[in-house]
Amino acid sequence: MPELPEVETVKRGLAPTFEGAKIVSVDQNRPDLRFAFPDRFASRLAGQRVAALSRRSKYLLADIDSGDVLVMHLGMSGSFRVENDSVQHAPGDFAHERNKDPKHDHVVFHLETSESATARIIYNDPRRFGFMTLIPRPQMDEHAYFKDLGMEPLGNDLSGETLARLFAGRKSPLKAALLNQKLIAGLGNIYVCEALWRSGLSPERVAGTLTTTSGKPTKKAEELAIHIRETLHDAIRAGGSSLRDHTKADGTLGYFQHSFAVYDREGEACRKKGCKGTIARLVQSNRSTFHCPVCQS
Ligand SMILES: [Zn+2]
C-alpha cells in the first residue's frame, strides 16, 4: 500500500503534465478496477480541461472544468507513467518496483498540453486494487470516501495545539490515536513509528497524556507535531530526488526505505545519539510497531 509521501510524490510528478491540460480522450480498457468505473467515465472526461491536481489523504483529485472531480486511488499496485514525445517517467516510483506490462495499462488519458504538444498519462495496475471515480465537486465533502477524514498531516494545520485538542481525554495508545484516520488522515504505520522515535515517545503511552489538564499541548506534543511533518517531508524529498534521478525506466529505486531509523530494524542498535537501546518490535492492533524501549517513553 503506498504511504502518503508516495502519493504526494506521484501528485507532484503528474501535476506539470496534468494541470491545465485538455483531456482529448480516455481509453478505459476494462469495466472495472477494484470497483466498476462510473457510467460514461470516458465520455464525461473527454474534451474537458484539468483545472487542478491535488491530494486528500491517499486520494489523488483532478478537478475537471465540468465540475466533476476525478478521484484516483493507487490501491496496492497502481502506478502512473507519463509519456510524451521526449520523456517517459514514472512519478513517485521510489518505494516499489512498478509494473511495465502494457496488458495492465487499464486507463490512458490522451492529453493536449499546449497547442502543439500532446502527452499520455497511463494508469497501470496488475492487481487492480486501485480505483477511479467521478464525484461532482459540491458533493465531495459529504461523500463516503471523504466525510470522516481527519486533518491533513502535511501543512500548518498540524501543530501541538491541534494534537492536544484531538488527543484530550483519549485513553488509547498514542500509536493507535495517530493511525486513527478520523483524527489525522493518511498517516501510515511506517511514518508513525519514525515520528514517535524522533520524538522519544513510546507508542504505548496513553494519547491523552500529550494534553495538559487545562487542554494545552505538552512540550512533547509540540515536538511530535514537528516530527510528523519532518518525517513526511523527508520522505517526499527522497521521492522527489529519486524522481529527478529517474532517467532509467526500470523503476527500482527505493532510496527512502533504506533510511528508516526504526521501522523494520528489530534487534538493531538504536540510532539516537548516546542511546544504548536495541530496537524492539511489538504488535498493536495487528500491526508491527518498532520502537526503542530505552529512549522512547
Ligand atoms: Zn534509543
mmCIF file of C-alpha atoms and ligand atoms in Angstrom:
data_model
loop_
_atom_site.group_PDB
_atom_site.id
_atom_site.type_symbol
_atom_site.label_atom_id
_atom_site.label_comp_id
_atom_site.label_asym_id
_atom_site.label_seq_id
_atom_site.Cartn_x
_atom_site.Cartn_y
_atom_site.Cartn_z
ATOM 1 C CA MET A 1 0.000 0.000 0.000
ATOM 2 C CA PRO A 2 1.560 3.310 -0.928
ATOM 3 C CA GLU A 3 2.036 5.645 2.003
ATOM 4 C CA LEU A 4 1.101 9.304 1.928
ATOM 5 C CA PRO A 5 4.555 10.585 0.874
ATOM 6 C CA GLU A 6 4.467 8.346 -2.177
ATOM 7 C CA VAL A 7 1.020 9.569 -3.196
ATOM 8 C CA GLU A 8 2.170 13.158 -2.680
ATOM 9 C CA THR A 9 5.206 12.484 -4.855
ATOM 10 C CA VAL A 10 3.016 10.979 -7.565
ATOM 11 C CA LYS A 11 0.834 14.084 -7.429
ATOM 12 C CA ARG A 12 3.844 16.372 -7.794
ATOM 13 C CA GLY A 13 5.164 14.249 -10.644
ATOM 14 C CA LEU A 14 1.866 14.281 -12.554
ATOM 15 C CA ALA A 15 0.949 17.915 -11.945
ATOM 16 C CA PRO A 16 3.196 19.542 -14.588
ATOM 17 C CA THR A 17 1.617 17.374 -17.294
ATOM 18 C CA PHE A 18 -1.938 17.029 -15.993
ATOM 19 C CA GLU A 19 -2.710 20.514 -14.698
ATOM 20 C CA GLY A 20 -4.032 22.811 -17.397
ATOM 21 C CA ALA A 21 -4.086 20.021 -19.972
ATOM 22 C CA LYS A 22 -7.107 19.225 -22.092
ATOM 23 C CA ILE A 23 -8.232 15.615 -21.964
ATOM 24 C CA VAL A 24 -8.703 14.765 -25.621
ATOM 25 C CA SER A 25 -9.912 11.230 -24.982
ATOM 26 C CA VAL A 26 -9.704 8.421 -22.462
ATOM 27 C CA ASP A 27 -9.072 4.738 -23.161
ATOM 28 C CA GLN A 28 -10.849 2.754 -20.487
ATOM 29 C CA ASN A 29 -9.670 -0.779 -21.133
ATOM 30 C CA ARG A 30 -11.829 -2.638 -18.596
ATOM 31 C CA PRO A 31 -15.237 -2.162 -16.990
ATOM 32 C CA ASP A 32 -13.752 -2.160 -13.505
ATOM 33 C CA LEU A 33 -10.700 -1.992 -11.299
ATOM 34 C CA ARG A 34 -11.388 -2.620 -7.625
ATOM 35 C CA PHE A 35 -14.811 -1.109 -8.298
ATOM 36 C CA ALA A 36 -16.721 -0.549 -11.523
ATOM 37 C CA PHE A 37 -15.942 2.670 -13.327
ATOM 38 C CA PRO A 38 -18.835 5.153 -13.172
ATOM 39 C CA ASP A 39 -21.243 5.356 -16.115
ATOM 40 C CA ARG A 40 -19.870 7.200 -19.118
ATOM 41 C CA PHE A 41 -16.491 7.589 -17.389
ATOM 42 C CA ALA A 42 -14.522 8.245 -20.561
ATOM 43 C CA SER A 43 -17.109 10.489 -22.212
ATOM 44 C CA ARG A 44 -17.546 12.653 -19.093
ATOM 45 C CA LEU A 45 -13.809 13.400 -19.225
ATOM 46 C CA ALA A 46 -13.307 13.812 -22.964
ATOM 47 C CA GLY A 47 -12.935 17.409 -24.082
ATOM 48 C CA GLN A 48 -12.549 18.710 -20.514
ATOM 49 C CA ARG A 49 -9.646 20.659 -19.097
ATOM 50 C CA VAL A 50 -7.917 19.660 -15.841
ATOM 51 C CA ALA A 51 -8.102 22.739 -13.635
ATOM 52 C CA ALA A 52 -6.029 21.448 -10.715
ATOM 53 C CA LEU A 53 -4.487 18.309 -9.287
ATOM 54 C CA SER A 54 -4.480 17.852 -5.521
ATOM 55 C CA ARG A 55 -4.388 15.173 -2.842
ATOM 56 C CA ARG A 56 -6.605 14.354 0.127
ATOM 57 C CA SER A 57 -5.280 11.543 2.335
ATOM 58 C CA LYS A 58 -4.190 8.928 -0.217
ATOM 59 C CA TYR A 59 -6.615 10.042 -2.927
ATOM 60 C CA LEU A 60 -5.441 11.977 -5.969
ATOM 61 C CA LEU A 61 -8.023 14.543 -7.058
ATOM 62 C CA ALA A 62 -8.177 16.116 -10.503
ATOM 63 C CA ASP A 63 -10.663 18.998 -10.680
ATOM 64 C CA ILE A 64 -12.198 18.977 -14.148
ATOM 65 C CA ASP A 65 -13.738 22.056 -15.801
ATOM 66 C CA SER A 66 -17.118 20.295 -15.985
ATOM 67 C CA GLY A 67 -17.346 20.485 -12.173
ATOM 68 C CA ASP A 68 -16.566 16.817 -11.626
ATOM 69 C CA VAL A 69 -13.604 15.659 -9.583
ATOM 70 C CA LEU A 70 -11.713 12.682 -10.960
ATOM 71 C CA VAL A 71 -10.833 10.694 -7.827
ATOM 72 C CA MET A 72 -7.949 8.235 -8.214
ATOM 73 C CA HIS A 73 -6.581 5.729 -5.692
ATOM 74 C CA LEU A 74 -3.488 3.631 -6.348
ATOM 75 C CA GLY A 75 -4.581 0.635 -4.275
ATOM 76 C CA MET A 76 -1.757 -1.854 -3.722
ATOM 77 C CA SER A 77 -0.009 -1.902 -7.043
ATOM 78 C CA GLY A 78 -1.285 1.021 -9.101
ATOM 79 C CA SER A 79 1.137 3.389 -10.791
ATOM 80 C CA PHE A 80 1.122 6.135 -13.351
ATOM 81 C CA ARG A 81 3.565 6.858 -16.091
ATOM 82 C CA VAL A 82 3.817 9.908 -18.257
ATOM 83 C CA GLU A 83 4.722 9.667 -21.911
ATOM 84 C CA ASN A 84 5.217 12.415 -24.428
ATOM 85 C CA ASP A 85 7.400 12.934 -27.465
ATOM 86 C CA SER A 86 10.617 13.212 -25.492
ATOM 87 C CA VAL A 87 10.090 11.906 -21.982
ATOM 88 C CA GLN A 88 8.897 8.808 -20.218
ATOM 89 C CA HIS A 89 8.864 8.779 -16.467
ATOM 90 C CA ALA A 90 7.016 7.196 -13.610
ATOM 91 C CA PRO A 91 6.307 9.771 -10.911
ATOM 92 C CA GLY A 92 6.622 8.538 -7.364
ATOM 93 C CA ASP A 93 8.314 5.351 -8.408
ATOM 94 C CA PHE A 94 10.563 5.170 -5.388
ATOM 95 C CA ALA A 95 9.208 2.607 -2.984
ATOM 96 C CA HIS A 96 8.085 -0.303 -5.107
ATOM 97 C CA GLU A 97 9.018 -1.834 -8.351
ATOM 98 C CA ARG A 98 6.380 -0.798 -10.843
ATOM 99 C CA ASN A 99 4.802 -2.951 -13.456
ATOM 100 C CA LYS A 100 5.525 -2.079 -17.076
ATOM 101 C CA ASP A 101 3.494 -4.764 -18.783
ATOM 102 C CA PRO A 102 1.096 -2.986 -21.168
ATOM 103 C CA LYS A 103 -1.557 -5.629 -20.570
ATOM 104 C CA HIS A 104 -2.061 -3.966 -17.157
ATOM 105 C CA ASP A 105 -2.436 -0.479 -18.665
ATOM 106 C CA HIS A 106 -6.085 -0.027 -17.714
ATOM 107 C CA VAL A 107 -6.642 3.680 -18.313
ATOM 108 C CA VAL A 108 -4.909 6.011 -20.753
ATOM 109 C CA PHE A 109 -5.545 9.758 -20.682
ATOM 110 C CA HIS A 110 -4.694 11.331 -24.025
ATOM 111 C CA LEU A 111 -3.821 14.944 -23.307
ATOM 112 C CA GLU A 112 -3.220 18.127 -25.193
ATOM 113 C CA THR A 113 -0.749 20.002 -23.005
ATOM 114 C CA SER A 114 -0.379 23.019 -25.276
ATOM 115 C CA GLU A 115 -1.388 23.993 -28.798
ATOM 116 C CA SER A 116 1.397 21.918 -30.252
ATOM 117 C CA ALA A 117 2.158 19.286 -27.602
ATOM 118 C CA THR A 118 0.458 16.109 -26.558
ATOM 119 C CA ALA A 119 1.114 13.620 -23.761
ATOM 120 C CA ARG A 120 -0.329 10.470 -22.347
ATOM 121 C CA ILE A 121 -0.826 9.589 -18.693
ATOM 122 C CA ILE A 122 -1.162 5.859 -18.281
ATOM 123 C CA TYR A 123 -2.525 4.019 -15.259
ATOM 124 C CA ASN A 124 -1.102 0.510 -14.788
ATOM 125 C CA ASP A 125 -2.328 -1.804 -12.032
ATOM 126 C CA PRO A 126 -1.601 -5.562 -12.158
ATOM 127 C CA ARG A 127 -3.565 -6.419 -9.005
ATOM 128 C CA ARG A 128 -6.375 -3.921 -9.653
ATOM 129 C CA PHE A 129 -6.933 -2.782 -6.074
ATOM 130 C CA GLY A 130 -6.824 0.799 -7.251
ATOM 131 C CA PHE A 131 -9.901 2.632 -8.488
ATOM 132 C CA MET A 132 -11.155 5.764 -10.195
ATOM 133 C CA THR A 133 -14.451 7.546 -9.951
ATOM 134 C CA LEU A 134 -16.073 10.893 -10.722
ATOM 135 C CA ILE A 135 -17.739 12.926 -7.988
ATOM 136 C CA PRO A 136 -19.345 16.358 -8.522
ATOM 137 C CA ARG A 137 -17.235 18.887 -6.578
ATOM 138 C CA PRO A 138 -20.114 20.117 -4.351
ATOM 139 C CA GLN A 139 -20.698 16.531 -3.144
ATOM 140 C CA MET A 140 -17.088 15.820 -2.203
ATOM 141 C CA ASP A 141 -17.226 16.720 1.495
ATOM 142 C CA GLU A 142 -20.245 14.516 2.111
ATOM 143 C CA HIS A 143 -19.028 11.580 0.033
ATOM 144 C CA ALA A 144 -18.357 8.344 1.915
ATOM 145 C CA TYR A 145 -14.651 8.435 0.984
ATOM 146 C CA PHE A 146 -14.103 11.870 2.463
ATOM 147 C CA LYS A 147 -16.666 12.807 5.075
ATOM 148 C CA ASP A 148 -14.960 11.123 8.032
ATOM 149 C CA LEU A 149 -11.388 12.006 7.147
ATOM 150 C CA GLY A 150 -9.415 13.898 9.753
ATOM 151 C CA MET A 151 -6.901 16.665 9.190
ATOM 152 C CA GLU A 152 -4.022 16.515 6.761
ATOM 153 C CA PRO A 153 -0.689 15.843 8.490
ATOM 154 C CA LEU A 154 1.255 17.953 5.998
ATOM 155 C CA GLY A 155 0.929 21.690 6.251
ATOM 156 C CA ASN A 156 0.393 24.102 9.066
ATOM 157 C CA ASP A 157 -2.855 22.732 10.473
ATOM 158 C CA LEU A 158 -0.967 20.061 12.355
ATOM 159 C CA SER A 159 0.539 21.608 15.470
ATOM 160 C CA GLY A 160 0.976 20.896 19.162
ATOM 161 C CA GLU A 161 -2.302 22.740 19.729
ATOM 162 C CA THR A 162 -4.252 20.559 17.328
ATOM 163 C CA LEU A 163 -2.721 17.345 18.681
ATOM 164 C CA ALA A 164 -3.655 18.480 22.201
ATOM 165 C CA ARG A 165 -7.226 19.083 21.082
ATOM 166 C CA LEU A 166 -7.503 15.789 19.153
ATOM 167 C CA PHE A 167 -5.985 13.652 21.921
ATOM 168 C CA ALA A 168 -7.514 15.280 25.007
ATOM 169 C CA GLY A 169 -9.043 12.592 27.230
ATOM 170 C CA ARG A 170 -8.108 9.745 24.877
ATOM 171 C CA LYS A 171 -7.179 6.527 26.673
ATOM 172 C CA SER A 172 -5.988 4.717 23.543
ATOM 173 C CA PRO A 173 -2.271 4.132 22.925
ATOM 174 C CA LEU A 174 -0.587 7.040 21.201
ATOM 175 C CA LYS A 175 0.213 4.972 18.140
ATOM 176 C CA ALA A 176 -3.437 3.961 17.665
ATOM 177 C CA ALA A 177 -4.541 7.584 18.017
ATOM 178 C CA LEU A 178 -2.051 8.667 15.364
ATOM 179 C CA LEU A 179 -3.269 5.962 12.980
ATOM 180 C CA ASN A 180 -6.932 6.886 13.538
ATOM 181 C CA GLN A 181 -7.918 8.271 10.113
ATOM 182 C CA LYS A 182 -10.797 10.234 11.620
ATOM 183 C CA LEU A 183 -8.280 12.300 13.573
ATOM 184 C CA ILE A 184 -5.377 12.572 11.120
ATOM 185 C CA ALA A 185 -5.825 11.389 7.535
ATOM 186 C CA GLY A 186 -3.257 9.384 5.636
ATOM 187 C CA LEU A 187 -0.630 8.879 8.316
ATOM 188 C CA GLY A 188 0.601 5.290 7.991
ATOM 189 C CA ASN A 189 2.392 2.747 10.153
ATOM 190 C CA ILE A 190 5.936 3.451 8.955
ATOM 191 C CA TYR A 191 5.793 7.195 9.460
ATOM 192 C CA VAL A 192 4.091 6.962 12.840
ATOM 193 C CA CYS A 193 6.895 4.656 14.061
ATOM 194 C CA GLU A 194 9.516 7.075 12.752
ATOM 195 C CA ALA A 195 7.887 10.209 14.182
ATOM 196 C CA LEU A 196 7.420 8.607 17.616
ATOM 197 C CA TRP A 197 11.068 7.536 17.675
ATOM 198 C CA ARG A 198 12.252 11.012 16.687
ATOM 199 C CA SER A 199 10.098 12.454 19.469
ATOM 200 C CA GLY A 200 11.224 9.984 22.159
ATOM 201 C CA LEU A 201 7.606 8.976 22.733
ATOM 202 C CA SER A 202 6.504 5.422 23.477
ATOM 203 C CA PRO A 203 3.897 4.030 21.069
ATOM 204 C CA GLU A 204 2.127 2.575 24.134
ATOM 205 C CA ARG A 205 1.833 5.859 26.023
ATOM 206 C CA VAL A 206 -1.771 6.971 26.639
ATOM 207 C CA ALA A 207 -2.626 9.520 23.911
ATOM 208 C CA GLY A 208 -4.313 11.887 26.371
ATOM 209 C CA THR A 209 -1.018 12.445 28.214
ATOM 210 C CA LEU A 210 0.061 14.862 25.463
ATOM 211 C CA THR A 211 -2.611 17.302 26.669
ATOM 212 C CA THR A 212 -2.327 19.200 29.954
ATOM 213 C CA THR A 213 -5.280 19.365 32.347
ATOM 214 C CA SER A 214 -6.051 22.831 31.003
ATOM 215 C CA GLY A 215 -6.163 21.473 27.425
ATOM 216 C CA LYS A 216 -2.835 22.886 26.323
ATOM 217 C CA PRO A 217 -0.182 20.886 24.415
ATOM 218 C CA THR A 218 2.705 19.454 26.401
ATOM 219 C CA LYS A 219 6.226 20.114 25.132
ATOM 220 C CA LYS A 220 6.211 16.562 23.757
ATOM 221 C CA ALA A 221 3.030 17.291 21.780
ATOM 222 C CA GLU A 222 4.747 20.278 20.160
ATOM 223 C CA GLU A 223 7.760 18.116 19.289
ATOM 224 C CA LEU A 224 5.612 15.309 17.913
ATOM 225 C CA ALA A 225 3.772 17.664 15.550
ATOM 226 C CA ILE A 226 7.082 18.936 14.203
ATOM 227 C CA HIS A 227 8.488 15.427 13.837
ATOM 228 C CA ILE A 228 5.433 14.100 11.997
ATOM 229 C CA ARG A 229 5.761 16.861 9.434
ATOM 230 C CA GLU A 230 9.532 16.462 9.141
ATOM 231 C CA THR A 231 9.289 12.691 8.729
ATOM 232 C CA LEU A 232 6.802 13.076 5.873
ATOM 233 C CA HIS A 233 8.725 15.919 4.247
ATOM 234 C CA ASP A 234 11.960 13.914 4.372
ATOM 235 C CA ALA A 235 10.203 11.033 2.620
ATOM 236 C CA ILE A 236 8.736 13.329 -0.026
ATOM 237 C CA ARG A 237 12.139 14.870 -0.615
ATOM 238 C CA ALA A 238 13.653 11.408 -1.024
ATOM 239 C CA GLY A 239 10.925 10.557 -3.534
ATOM 240 C CA GLY A 240 11.476 13.845 -5.265
ATOM 241 C CA SER A 241 15.192 13.263 -5.605
ATOM 242 C CA SER A 242 14.628 9.782 -6.983
ATOM 243 C CA LEU A 243 12.214 11.360 -9.442
ATOM 244 C CA ARG A 244 14.885 13.731 -10.670
ATOM 245 C CA ASP A 245 17.354 10.863 -10.884
ATOM 246 C CA HIS A 246 14.885 8.640 -12.608
ATOM 247 C CA THR A 247 16.273 8.740 -16.119
ATOM 248 C CA LYS A 248 16.225 4.977 -16.469
ATOM 249 C CA ALA A 249 12.803 3.448 -16.819
ATOM 250 C CA ASP A 250 13.493 0.289 -14.824
ATOM 251 C CA GLY A 251 11.647 1.656 -11.825
ATOM 252 C CA THR A 252 13.514 0.030 -8.920
ATOM 253 C CA LEU A 253 14.627 2.971 -6.868
ATOM 254 C CA GLY A 254 13.718 2.754 -3.222
ATOM 255 C CA TYR A 255 16.030 5.278 -1.642
ATOM 256 C CA PHE A 256 13.867 6.192 1.237
ATOM 257 C CA GLN A 257 13.162 2.806 2.750
ATOM 258 C CA HIS A 258 16.885 2.415 3.406
ATOM 259 C CA SER A 259 16.829 5.496 5.545
ATOM 260 C CA PHE A 260 14.219 4.435 8.109
ATOM 261 C CA ALA A 261 15.679 4.952 11.559
ATOM 262 C CA VAL A 262 13.490 2.497 13.445
ATOM 263 C CA TYR A 263 10.959 0.849 11.117
ATOM 264 C CA ASP A 264 11.838 -2.785 10.329
ATOM 265 C CA ARG A 265 15.044 -2.626 12.405
ATOM 266 C CA GLU A 266 14.164 -5.067 15.195
ATOM 267 C CA GLY A 267 17.290 -6.176 17.092
ATOM 268 C CA GLU A 268 19.479 -3.391 15.721
ATOM 269 C CA ALA A 269 21.133 -0.720 17.832
ATOM 270 C CA CYS A 270 19.102 2.454 18.349
ATOM 271 C CA ARG A 271 20.483 5.235 16.188
ATOM 272 C CA LYS A 272 19.727 8.018 18.631
ATOM 273 C CA LYS A 273 22.912 9.717 19.752
ATOM 274 C CA GLY A 274 24.020 8.430 23.153
ATOM 275 C CA CYS A 275 21.267 5.769 23.364
ATOM 276 C CA LYS A 276 22.391 2.205 24.091
ATOM 277 C CA GLY A 277 18.968 0.704 23.392
ATOM 278 C CA THR A 278 18.017 -2.031 20.924
ATOM 279 C CA ILE A 279 15.044 -1.631 18.596
ATOM 280 C CA ALA A 280 12.164 -3.871 19.640
ATOM 281 C CA ARG A 281 9.012 -4.930 17.821
ATOM 282 C CA LEU A 282 5.595 -5.187 19.388
ATOM 283 C CA VAL A 283 2.210 -5.805 17.826
ATOM 284 C CA GLN A 284 -0.532 -3.223 18.262
ATOM 285 C CA SER A 285 -3.891 -3.634 16.509
ATOM 286 C CA ASN A 286 -2.358 -6.419 14.369
ATOM 287 C CA ARG A 287 0.391 -4.138 13.090
ATOM 288 C CA SER A 288 4.081 -4.216 13.896
ATOM 289 C CA THR A 289 5.371 -1.318 15.921
ATOM 290 C CA PHE A 290 9.123 -0.724 16.033
ATOM 291 C CA HIS A 291 10.474 1.337 18.888
ATOM 292 C CA CYS A 292 13.386 1.804 21.281
ATOM 293 C CA PRO A 293 12.331 0.851 24.814
ATOM 294 C CA VAL A 294 15.215 2.924 26.248
ATOM 295 C CA CYS A 295 14.773 6.391 24.733
ATOM 296 C CA GLN A 296 11.029 6.315 23.984
ATOM 297 C CA SER A 297 8.759 6.730 26.994
HETATM 298 ZN ZN ZN B 1 17.026 4.639 21.782
#
